[in-house]
Coordinates of N, CA, C and O in Angstrom, one line a residue:
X235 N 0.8 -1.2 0.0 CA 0.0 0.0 0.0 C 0.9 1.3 0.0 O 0.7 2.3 -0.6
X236 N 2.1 0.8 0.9 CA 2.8 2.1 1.2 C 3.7 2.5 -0.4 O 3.7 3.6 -1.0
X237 N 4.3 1.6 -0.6 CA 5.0 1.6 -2.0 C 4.0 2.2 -3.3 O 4.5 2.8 -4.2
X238 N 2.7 2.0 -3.3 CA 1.7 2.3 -4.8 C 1.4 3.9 -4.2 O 1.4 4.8 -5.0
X239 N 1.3 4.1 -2.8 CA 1.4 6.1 -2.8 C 2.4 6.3 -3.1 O 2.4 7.4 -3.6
X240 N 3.7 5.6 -2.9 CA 5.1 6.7 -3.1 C 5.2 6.0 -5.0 O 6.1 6.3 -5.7
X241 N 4.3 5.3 -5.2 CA 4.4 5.6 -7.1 C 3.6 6.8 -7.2 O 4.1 7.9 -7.5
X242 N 2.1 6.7 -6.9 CA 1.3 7.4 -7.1 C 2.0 9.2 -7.1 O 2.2 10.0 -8.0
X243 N 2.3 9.2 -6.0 CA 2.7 10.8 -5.8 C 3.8 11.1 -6.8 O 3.6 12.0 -7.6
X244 N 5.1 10.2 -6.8 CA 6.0 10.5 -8.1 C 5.9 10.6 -9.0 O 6.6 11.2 -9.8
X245 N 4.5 9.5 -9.4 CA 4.5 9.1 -11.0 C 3.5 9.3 -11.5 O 3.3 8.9 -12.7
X246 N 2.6 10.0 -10.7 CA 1.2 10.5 -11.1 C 0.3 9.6 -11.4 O -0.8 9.8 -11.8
X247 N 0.9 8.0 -11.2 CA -0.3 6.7 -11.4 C 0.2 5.4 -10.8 O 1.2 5.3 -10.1
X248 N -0.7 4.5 -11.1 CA -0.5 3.3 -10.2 C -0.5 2.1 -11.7 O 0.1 1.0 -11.8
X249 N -1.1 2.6 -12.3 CA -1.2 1.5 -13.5 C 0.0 1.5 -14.4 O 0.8 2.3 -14.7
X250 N -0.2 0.4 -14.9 CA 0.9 1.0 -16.5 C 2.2 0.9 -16.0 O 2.8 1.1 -17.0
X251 N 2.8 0.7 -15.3 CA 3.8 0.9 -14.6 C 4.5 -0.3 -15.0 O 4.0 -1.5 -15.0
X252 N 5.9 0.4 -15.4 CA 6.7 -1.2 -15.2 C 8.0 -1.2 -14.2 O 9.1 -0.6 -14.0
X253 N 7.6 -2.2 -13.6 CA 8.5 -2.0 -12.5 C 9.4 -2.8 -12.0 O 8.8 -3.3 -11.1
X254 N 10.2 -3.2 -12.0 CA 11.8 -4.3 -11.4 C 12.5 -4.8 -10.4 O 13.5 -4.2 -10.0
X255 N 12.1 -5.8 -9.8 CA 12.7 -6.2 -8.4 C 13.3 -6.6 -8.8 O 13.1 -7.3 -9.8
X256 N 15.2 -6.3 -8.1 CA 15.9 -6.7 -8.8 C 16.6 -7.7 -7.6 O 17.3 -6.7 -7.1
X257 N 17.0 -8.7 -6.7 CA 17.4 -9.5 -5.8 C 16.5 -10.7 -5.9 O 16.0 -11.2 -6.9
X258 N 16.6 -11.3 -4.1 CA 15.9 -12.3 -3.9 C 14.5 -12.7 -4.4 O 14.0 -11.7 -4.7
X259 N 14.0 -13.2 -4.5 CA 12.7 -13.7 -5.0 C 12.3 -14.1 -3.7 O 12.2 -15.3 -3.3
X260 N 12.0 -12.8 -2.9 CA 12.1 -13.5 -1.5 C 10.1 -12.6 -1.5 O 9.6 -12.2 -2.5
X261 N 9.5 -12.6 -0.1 CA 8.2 -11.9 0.3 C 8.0 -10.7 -0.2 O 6.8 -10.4 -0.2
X262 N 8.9 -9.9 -0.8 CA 8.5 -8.5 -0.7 C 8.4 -8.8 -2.8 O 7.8 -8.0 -3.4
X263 N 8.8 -9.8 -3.3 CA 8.6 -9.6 -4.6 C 7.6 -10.6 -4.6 O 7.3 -10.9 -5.8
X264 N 6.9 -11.2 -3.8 CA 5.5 -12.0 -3.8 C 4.7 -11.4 -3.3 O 3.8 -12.3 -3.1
X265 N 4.3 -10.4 -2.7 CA 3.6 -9.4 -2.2 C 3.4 -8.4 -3.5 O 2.2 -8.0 -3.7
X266 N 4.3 -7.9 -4.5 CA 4.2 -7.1 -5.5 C 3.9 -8.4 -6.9 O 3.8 -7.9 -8.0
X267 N 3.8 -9.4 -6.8 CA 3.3 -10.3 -7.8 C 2.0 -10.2 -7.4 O 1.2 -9.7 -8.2
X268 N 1.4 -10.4 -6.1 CA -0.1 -10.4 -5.9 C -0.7 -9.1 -6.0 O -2.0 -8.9 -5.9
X269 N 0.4 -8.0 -6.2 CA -0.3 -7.2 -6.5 C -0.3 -6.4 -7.7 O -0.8 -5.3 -7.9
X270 N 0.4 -7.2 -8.6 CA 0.2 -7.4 -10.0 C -1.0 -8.1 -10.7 O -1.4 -7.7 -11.9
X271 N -1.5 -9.1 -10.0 CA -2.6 -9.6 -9.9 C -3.7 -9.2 -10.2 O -4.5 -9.8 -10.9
X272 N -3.6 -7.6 -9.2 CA -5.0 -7.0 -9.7 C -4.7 -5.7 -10.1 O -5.6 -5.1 -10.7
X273 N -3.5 -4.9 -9.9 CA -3.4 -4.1 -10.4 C -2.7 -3.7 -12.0 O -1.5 -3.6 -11.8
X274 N -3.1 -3.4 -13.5 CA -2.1 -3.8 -14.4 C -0.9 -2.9 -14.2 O -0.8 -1.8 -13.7
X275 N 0.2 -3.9 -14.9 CA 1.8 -3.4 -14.5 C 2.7 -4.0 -15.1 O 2.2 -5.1 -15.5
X276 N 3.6 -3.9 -15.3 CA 4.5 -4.8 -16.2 C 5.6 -4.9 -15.2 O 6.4 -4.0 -14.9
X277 N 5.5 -6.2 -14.7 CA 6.3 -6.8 -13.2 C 7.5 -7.8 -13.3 O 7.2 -9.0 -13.4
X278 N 8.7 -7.3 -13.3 CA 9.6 -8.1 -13.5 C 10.5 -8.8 -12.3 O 10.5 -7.9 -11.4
X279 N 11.3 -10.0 -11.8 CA 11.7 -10.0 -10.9 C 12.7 -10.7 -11.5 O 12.7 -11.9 -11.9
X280 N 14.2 -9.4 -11.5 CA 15.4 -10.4 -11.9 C 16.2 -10.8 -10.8 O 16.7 -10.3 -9.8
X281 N 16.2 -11.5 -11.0 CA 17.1 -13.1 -9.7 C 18.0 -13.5 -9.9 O 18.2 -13.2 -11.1
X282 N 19.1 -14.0 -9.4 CA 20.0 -15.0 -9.5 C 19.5 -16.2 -9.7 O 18.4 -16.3 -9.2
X283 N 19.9 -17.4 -10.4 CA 19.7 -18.9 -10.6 C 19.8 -19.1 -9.2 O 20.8 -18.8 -8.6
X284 N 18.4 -19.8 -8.4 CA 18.5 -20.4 -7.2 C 18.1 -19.7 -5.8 O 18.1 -20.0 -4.6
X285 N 17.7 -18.7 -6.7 CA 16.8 -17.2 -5.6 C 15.8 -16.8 -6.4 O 15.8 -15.7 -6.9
X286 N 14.5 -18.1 -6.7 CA 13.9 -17.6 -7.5 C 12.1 -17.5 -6.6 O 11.6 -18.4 -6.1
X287 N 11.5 -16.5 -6.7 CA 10.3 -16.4 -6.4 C 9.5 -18.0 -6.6 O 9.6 -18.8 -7.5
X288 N 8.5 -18.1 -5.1 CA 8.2 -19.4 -5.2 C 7.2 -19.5 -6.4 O 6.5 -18.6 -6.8
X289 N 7.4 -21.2 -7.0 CA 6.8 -21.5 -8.7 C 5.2 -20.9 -8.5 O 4.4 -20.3 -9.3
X290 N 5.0 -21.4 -7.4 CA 3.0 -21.6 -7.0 C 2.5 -20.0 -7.0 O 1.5 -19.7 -7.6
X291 N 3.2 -19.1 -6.5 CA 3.3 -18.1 -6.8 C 2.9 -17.3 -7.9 O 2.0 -16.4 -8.1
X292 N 4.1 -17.8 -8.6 CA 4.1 -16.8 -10.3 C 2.8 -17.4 -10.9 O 1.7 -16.8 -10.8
X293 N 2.8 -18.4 -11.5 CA 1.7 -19.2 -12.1 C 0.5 -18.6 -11.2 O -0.4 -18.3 -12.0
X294 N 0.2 -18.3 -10.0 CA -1.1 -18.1 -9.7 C -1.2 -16.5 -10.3 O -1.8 -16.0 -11.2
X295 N -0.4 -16.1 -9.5 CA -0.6 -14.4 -10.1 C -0.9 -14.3 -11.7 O -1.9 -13.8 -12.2
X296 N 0.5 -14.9 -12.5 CA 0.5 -15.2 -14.1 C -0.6 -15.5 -14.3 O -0.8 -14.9 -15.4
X297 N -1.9 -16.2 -14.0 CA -3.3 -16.6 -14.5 C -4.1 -15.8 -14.4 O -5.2 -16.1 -14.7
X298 N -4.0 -14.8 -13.9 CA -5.1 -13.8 -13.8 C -4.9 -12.8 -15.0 O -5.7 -11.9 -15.0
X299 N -4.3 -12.8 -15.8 CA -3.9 -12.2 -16.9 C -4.1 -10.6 -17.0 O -4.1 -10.0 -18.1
X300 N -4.0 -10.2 -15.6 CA -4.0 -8.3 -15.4 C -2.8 -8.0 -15.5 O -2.8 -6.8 -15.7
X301 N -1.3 -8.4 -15.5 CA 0.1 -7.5 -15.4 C 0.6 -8.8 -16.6 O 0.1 -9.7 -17.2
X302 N 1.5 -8.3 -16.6 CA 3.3 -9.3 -17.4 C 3.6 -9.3 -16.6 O 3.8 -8.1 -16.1
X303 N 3.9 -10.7 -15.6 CA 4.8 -11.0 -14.5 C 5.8 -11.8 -15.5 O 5.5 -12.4 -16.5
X304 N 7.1 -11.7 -15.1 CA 8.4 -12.3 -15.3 C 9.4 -12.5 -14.3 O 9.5 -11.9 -13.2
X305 N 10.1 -13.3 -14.7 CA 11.3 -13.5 -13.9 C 12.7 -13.8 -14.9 O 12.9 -14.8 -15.7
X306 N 13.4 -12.7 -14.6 CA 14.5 -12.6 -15.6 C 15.7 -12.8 -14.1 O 15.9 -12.5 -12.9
X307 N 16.4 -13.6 -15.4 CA 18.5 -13.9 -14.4 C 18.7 -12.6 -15.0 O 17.7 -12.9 -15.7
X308 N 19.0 -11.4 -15.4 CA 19.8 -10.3 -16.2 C 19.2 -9.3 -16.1 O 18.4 -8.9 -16.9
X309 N 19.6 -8.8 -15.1 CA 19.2 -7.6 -14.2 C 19.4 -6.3 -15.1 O 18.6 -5.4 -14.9
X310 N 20.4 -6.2 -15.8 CA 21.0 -4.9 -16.9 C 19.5 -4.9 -18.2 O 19.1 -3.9 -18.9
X311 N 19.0 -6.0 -18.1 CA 18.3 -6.3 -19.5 C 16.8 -6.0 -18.8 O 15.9 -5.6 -19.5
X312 N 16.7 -6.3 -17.7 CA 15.2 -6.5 -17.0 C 15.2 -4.8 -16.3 O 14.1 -4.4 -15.9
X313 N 16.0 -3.9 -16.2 CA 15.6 -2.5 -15.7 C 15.3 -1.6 -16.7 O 14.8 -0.6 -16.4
X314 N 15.6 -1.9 -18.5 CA 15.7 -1.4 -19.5 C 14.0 -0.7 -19.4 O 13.0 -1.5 -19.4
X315 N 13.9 0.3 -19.2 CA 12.8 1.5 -19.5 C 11.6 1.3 -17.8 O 10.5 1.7 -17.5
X316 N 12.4 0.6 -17.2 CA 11.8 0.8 -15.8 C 11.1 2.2 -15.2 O 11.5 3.4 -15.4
X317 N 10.0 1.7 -14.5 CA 9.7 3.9 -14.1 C 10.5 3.2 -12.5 O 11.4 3.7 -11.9
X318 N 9.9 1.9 -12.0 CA 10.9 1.8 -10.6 C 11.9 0.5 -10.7 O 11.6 -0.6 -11.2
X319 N 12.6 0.8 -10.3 CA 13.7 -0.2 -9.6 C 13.6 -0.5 -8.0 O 13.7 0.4 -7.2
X320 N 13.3 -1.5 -7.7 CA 12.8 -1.9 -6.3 C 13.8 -3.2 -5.8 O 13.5 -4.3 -6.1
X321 N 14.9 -2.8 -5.0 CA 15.0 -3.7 -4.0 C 15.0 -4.0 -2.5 O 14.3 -3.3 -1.7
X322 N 15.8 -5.1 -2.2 CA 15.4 -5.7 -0.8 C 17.2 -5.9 -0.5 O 18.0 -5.8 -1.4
X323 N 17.4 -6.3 1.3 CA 18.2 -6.8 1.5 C 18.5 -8.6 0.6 O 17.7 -9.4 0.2
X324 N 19.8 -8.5 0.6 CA 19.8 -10.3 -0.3 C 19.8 -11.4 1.1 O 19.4 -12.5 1.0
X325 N 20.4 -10.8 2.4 CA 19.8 -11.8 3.3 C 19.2 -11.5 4.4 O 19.7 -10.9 5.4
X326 N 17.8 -12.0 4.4 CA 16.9 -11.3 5.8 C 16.9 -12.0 6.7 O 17.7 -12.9 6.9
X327 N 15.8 -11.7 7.6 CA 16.3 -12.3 9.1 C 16.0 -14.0 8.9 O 15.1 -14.5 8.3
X328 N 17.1 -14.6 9.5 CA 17.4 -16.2 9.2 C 18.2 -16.5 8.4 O 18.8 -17.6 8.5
X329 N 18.5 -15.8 7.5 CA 19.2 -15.6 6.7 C 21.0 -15.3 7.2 O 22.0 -15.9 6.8
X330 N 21.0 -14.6 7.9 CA 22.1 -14.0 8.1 C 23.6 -14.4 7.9 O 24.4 -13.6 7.6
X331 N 23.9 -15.8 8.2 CA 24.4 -17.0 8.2 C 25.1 -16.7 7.1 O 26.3 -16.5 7.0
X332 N 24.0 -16.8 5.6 CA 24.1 -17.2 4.1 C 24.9 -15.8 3.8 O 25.4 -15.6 2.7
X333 N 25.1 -14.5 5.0 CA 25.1 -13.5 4.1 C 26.7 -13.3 2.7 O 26.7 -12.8 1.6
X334 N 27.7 -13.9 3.4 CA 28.5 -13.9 2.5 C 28.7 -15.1 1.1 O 29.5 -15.1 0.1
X335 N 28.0 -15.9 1.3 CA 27.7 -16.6 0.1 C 26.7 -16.3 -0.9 O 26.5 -16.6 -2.1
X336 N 25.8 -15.4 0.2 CA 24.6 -14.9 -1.4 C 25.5 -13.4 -1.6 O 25.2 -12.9 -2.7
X337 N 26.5 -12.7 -1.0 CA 26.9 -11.8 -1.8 C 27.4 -12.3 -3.3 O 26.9 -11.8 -4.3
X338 N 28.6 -13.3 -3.3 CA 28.8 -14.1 -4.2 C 27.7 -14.3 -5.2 O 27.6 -13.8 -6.4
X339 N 26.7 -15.4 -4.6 CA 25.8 -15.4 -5.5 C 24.9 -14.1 -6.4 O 24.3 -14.5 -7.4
X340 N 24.8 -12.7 -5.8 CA 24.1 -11.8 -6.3 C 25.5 -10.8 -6.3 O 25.6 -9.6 -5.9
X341 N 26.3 -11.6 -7.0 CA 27.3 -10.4 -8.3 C 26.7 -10.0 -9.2 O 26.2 -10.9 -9.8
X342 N 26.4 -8.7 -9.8 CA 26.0 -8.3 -10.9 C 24.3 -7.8 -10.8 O 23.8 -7.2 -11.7
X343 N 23.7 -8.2 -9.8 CA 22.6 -7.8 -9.3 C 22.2 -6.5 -7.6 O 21.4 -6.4 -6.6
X344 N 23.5 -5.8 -8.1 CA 23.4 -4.5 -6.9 C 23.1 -3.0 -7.7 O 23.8 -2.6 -8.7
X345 N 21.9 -2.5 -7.1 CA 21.3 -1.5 -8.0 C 22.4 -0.4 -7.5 O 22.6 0.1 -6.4
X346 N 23.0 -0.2 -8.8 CA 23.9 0.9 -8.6 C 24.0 1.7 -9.9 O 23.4 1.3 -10.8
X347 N 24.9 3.1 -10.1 CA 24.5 3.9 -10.8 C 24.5 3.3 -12.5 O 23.7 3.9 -13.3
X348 N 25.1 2.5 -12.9 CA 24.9 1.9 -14.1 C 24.2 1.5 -14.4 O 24.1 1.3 -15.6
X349 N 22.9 0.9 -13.2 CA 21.6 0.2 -13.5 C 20.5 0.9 -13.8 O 19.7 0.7 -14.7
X350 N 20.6 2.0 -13.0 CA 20.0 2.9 -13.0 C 20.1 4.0 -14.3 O 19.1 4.7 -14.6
X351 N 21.1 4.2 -15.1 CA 21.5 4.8 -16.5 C 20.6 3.6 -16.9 O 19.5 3.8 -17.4
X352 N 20.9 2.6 -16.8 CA 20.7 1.5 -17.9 C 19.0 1.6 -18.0 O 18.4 1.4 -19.0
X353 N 18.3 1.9 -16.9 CA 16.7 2.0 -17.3 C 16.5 3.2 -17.8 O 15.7 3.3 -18.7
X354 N 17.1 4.3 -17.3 CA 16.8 5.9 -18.3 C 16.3 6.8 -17.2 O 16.0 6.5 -16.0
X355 N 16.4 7.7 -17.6 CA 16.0 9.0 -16.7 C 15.0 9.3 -16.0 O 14.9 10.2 -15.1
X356 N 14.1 8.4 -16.3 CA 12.6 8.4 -15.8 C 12.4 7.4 -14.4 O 11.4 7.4 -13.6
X357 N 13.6 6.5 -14.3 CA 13.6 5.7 -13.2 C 13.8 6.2 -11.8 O 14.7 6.9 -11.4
X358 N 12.8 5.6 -11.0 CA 12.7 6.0 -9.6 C 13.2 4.9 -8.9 O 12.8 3.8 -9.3
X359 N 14.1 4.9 -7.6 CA 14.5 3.6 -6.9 C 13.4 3.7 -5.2 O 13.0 4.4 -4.3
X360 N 13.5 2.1 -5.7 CA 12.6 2.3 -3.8 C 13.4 0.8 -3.4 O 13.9 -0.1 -4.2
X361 N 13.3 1.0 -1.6 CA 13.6 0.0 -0.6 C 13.1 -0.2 0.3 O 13.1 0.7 1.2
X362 N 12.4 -1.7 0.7 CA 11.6 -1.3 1.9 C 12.5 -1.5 3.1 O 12.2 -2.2 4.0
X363 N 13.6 -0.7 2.9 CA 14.6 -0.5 4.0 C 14.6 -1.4 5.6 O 13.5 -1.6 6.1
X364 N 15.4 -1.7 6.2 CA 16.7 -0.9 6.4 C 17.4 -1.4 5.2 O 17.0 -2.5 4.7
X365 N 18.3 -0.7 4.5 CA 19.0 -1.1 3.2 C 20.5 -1.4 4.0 O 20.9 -1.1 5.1
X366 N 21.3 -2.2 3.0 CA 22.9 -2.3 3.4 C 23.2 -1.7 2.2 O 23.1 -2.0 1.1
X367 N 23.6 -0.8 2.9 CA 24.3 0.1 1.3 C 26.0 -0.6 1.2 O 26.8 -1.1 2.0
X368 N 26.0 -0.4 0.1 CA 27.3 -1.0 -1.1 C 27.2 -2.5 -0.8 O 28.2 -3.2 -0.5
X369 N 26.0 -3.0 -0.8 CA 25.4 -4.5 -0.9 C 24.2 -4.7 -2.2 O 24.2 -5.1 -3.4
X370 N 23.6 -4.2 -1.5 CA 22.5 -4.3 -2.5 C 21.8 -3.6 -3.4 O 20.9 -3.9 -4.2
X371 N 22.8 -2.0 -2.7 CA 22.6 -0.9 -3.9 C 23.6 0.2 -3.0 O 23.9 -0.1 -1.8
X372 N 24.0 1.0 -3.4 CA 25.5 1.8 -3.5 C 24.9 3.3 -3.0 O 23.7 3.6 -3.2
X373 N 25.7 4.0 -2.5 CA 25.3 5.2 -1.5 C 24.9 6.3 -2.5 O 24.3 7.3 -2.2
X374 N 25.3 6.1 -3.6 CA 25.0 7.0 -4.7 C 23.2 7.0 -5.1 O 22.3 7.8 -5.3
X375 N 23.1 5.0 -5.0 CA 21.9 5.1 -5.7 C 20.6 5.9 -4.6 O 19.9 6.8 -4.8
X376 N 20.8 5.2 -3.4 CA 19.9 5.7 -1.9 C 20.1 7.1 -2.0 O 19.0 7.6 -2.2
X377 N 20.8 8.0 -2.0 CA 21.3 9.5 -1.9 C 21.0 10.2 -3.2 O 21.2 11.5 -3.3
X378 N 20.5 9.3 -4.5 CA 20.0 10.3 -5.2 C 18.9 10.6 -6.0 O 17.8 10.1 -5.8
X379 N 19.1 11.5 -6.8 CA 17.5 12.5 -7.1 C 16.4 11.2 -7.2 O 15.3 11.1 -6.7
X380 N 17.1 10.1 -8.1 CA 16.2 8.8 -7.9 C 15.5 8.1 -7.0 O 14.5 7.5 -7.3
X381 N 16.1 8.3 -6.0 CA 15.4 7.6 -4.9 C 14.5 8.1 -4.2 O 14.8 9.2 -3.6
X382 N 13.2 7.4 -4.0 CA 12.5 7.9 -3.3 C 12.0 7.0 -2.1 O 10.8 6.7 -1.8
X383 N 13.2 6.6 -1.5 CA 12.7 5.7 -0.3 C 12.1 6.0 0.7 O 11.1 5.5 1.2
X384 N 13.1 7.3 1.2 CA 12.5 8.4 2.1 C 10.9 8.3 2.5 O 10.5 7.8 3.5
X385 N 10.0 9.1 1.2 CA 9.0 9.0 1.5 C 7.8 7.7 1.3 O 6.6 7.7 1.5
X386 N 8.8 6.6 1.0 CA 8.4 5.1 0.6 C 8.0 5.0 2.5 O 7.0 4.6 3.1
X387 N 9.3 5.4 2.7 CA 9.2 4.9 4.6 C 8.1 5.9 5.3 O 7.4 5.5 6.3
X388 N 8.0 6.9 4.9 CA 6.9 8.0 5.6 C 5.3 7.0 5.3 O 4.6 6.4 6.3
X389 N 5.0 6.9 3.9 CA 4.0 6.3 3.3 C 3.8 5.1 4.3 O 2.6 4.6 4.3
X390 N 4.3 4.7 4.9 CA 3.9 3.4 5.6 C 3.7 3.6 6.4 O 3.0 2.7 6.8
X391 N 3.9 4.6 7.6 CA 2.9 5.2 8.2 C 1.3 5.5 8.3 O 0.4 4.9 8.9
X392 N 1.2 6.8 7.1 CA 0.5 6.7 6.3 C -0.8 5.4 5.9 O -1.9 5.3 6.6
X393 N -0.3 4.7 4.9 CA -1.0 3.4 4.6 C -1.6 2.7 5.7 O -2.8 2.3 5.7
X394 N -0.5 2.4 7.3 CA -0.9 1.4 8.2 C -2.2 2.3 8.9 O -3.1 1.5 9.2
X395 N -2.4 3.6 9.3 CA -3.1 4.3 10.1 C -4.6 4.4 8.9 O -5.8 4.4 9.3
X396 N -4.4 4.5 7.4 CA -5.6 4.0 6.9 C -5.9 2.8 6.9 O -7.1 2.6 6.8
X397 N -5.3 1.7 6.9 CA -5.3 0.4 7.1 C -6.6 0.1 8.4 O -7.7 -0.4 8.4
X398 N -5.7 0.6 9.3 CA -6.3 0.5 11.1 C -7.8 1.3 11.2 O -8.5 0.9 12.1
X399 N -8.3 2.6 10.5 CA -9.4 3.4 10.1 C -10.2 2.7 9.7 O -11.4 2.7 10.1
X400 N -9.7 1.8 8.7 CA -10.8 1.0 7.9 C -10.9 -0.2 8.6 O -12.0 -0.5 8.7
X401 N -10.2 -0.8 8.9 CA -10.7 -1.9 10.0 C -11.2 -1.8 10.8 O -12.0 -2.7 11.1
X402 N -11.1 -0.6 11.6 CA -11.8 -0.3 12.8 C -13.5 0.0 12.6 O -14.3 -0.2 13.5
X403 N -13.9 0.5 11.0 CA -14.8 0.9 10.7 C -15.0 2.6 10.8 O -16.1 3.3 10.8
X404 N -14.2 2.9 10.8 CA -14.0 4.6 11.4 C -14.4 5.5 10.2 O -15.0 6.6 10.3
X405 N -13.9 4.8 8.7 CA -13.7 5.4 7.6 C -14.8 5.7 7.2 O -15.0 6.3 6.2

């Protein structure tokens, strides 16, 4: 919820959008397949071989025929005309263990300023933070005009207190 206001506000829409998870194929890129699902979007999730979003997953979302869900290994090729670039830490909690063998494994998939050229001028970066900068994306990419994590992290505020209104019945 909090991520589709900080498109909405930057990008003036929620639809139409094509947008790039570029890491794990971990919850936060199965959370934006389901919500590909109903929202249309052109949804890519480039991976490393072996950090791939679960199969039951794609296929369910993929059948509803509202977005292009994908999953691309080639992260340079999968950000090409992106409006967002979206990642995550490569190892989260339980994880921690693995963290220097998936750095290895996710060479060539850290959103940094060449990735960000490589989608075009129009690209916006988001994280649903805490980020490890010069891991998963580079102090350049978080620190500039691109990024709009900042108010990615405000927005979820935001979202959770309309969330709790409407549950409550208040709205």
């Amino acid at each position: 919820m909090a991520d589709m206001l900080t498109a909405w506000e930057h990008l003036g829409r929620i639809e139409d959008l094509k947008i790039t998870y570029v890491g794990d194929g971990n919850n936060m890129v199965h959370s934006w397949m389901r919500l590909a699902s109903r929202i249309p979007m052109d949804f890519t999730c480039a991976c490393p071989e072996g950090f791939l979003p679960d199969a039951d997953t794609v296929k369910q979302c993929q059948s509803t025929g509202v977005s292009a869900i994908s999953v691309s290994h080639d992260p340079m090729e999968a950000v090409k005309g992106a409006d967002i670039i979206y990642t995550d830490v490569w190892a989260s909690m339980g994880q921690k263990e693995e963290a220097e063998a998936r750095k290895r494994s996710f060479q060539g998939f850290q959103v940094n300023e060449a990735m960000m050229e490589a989608a075009g001028p129009q690209a916006k970066f988001m994280h649903c933070l805490p980020a490890e900068r010069g891991v998963e994306c580079t102090d350049g990419v978080m620190e500039s005009e691109a990024s709009i994590v900042w108010d990615e992290a405000e927005n979820r505020m935001h979202a959770q207190n309309g969330i709790m209104i409407h549950a409550m019945g208040l709205s």
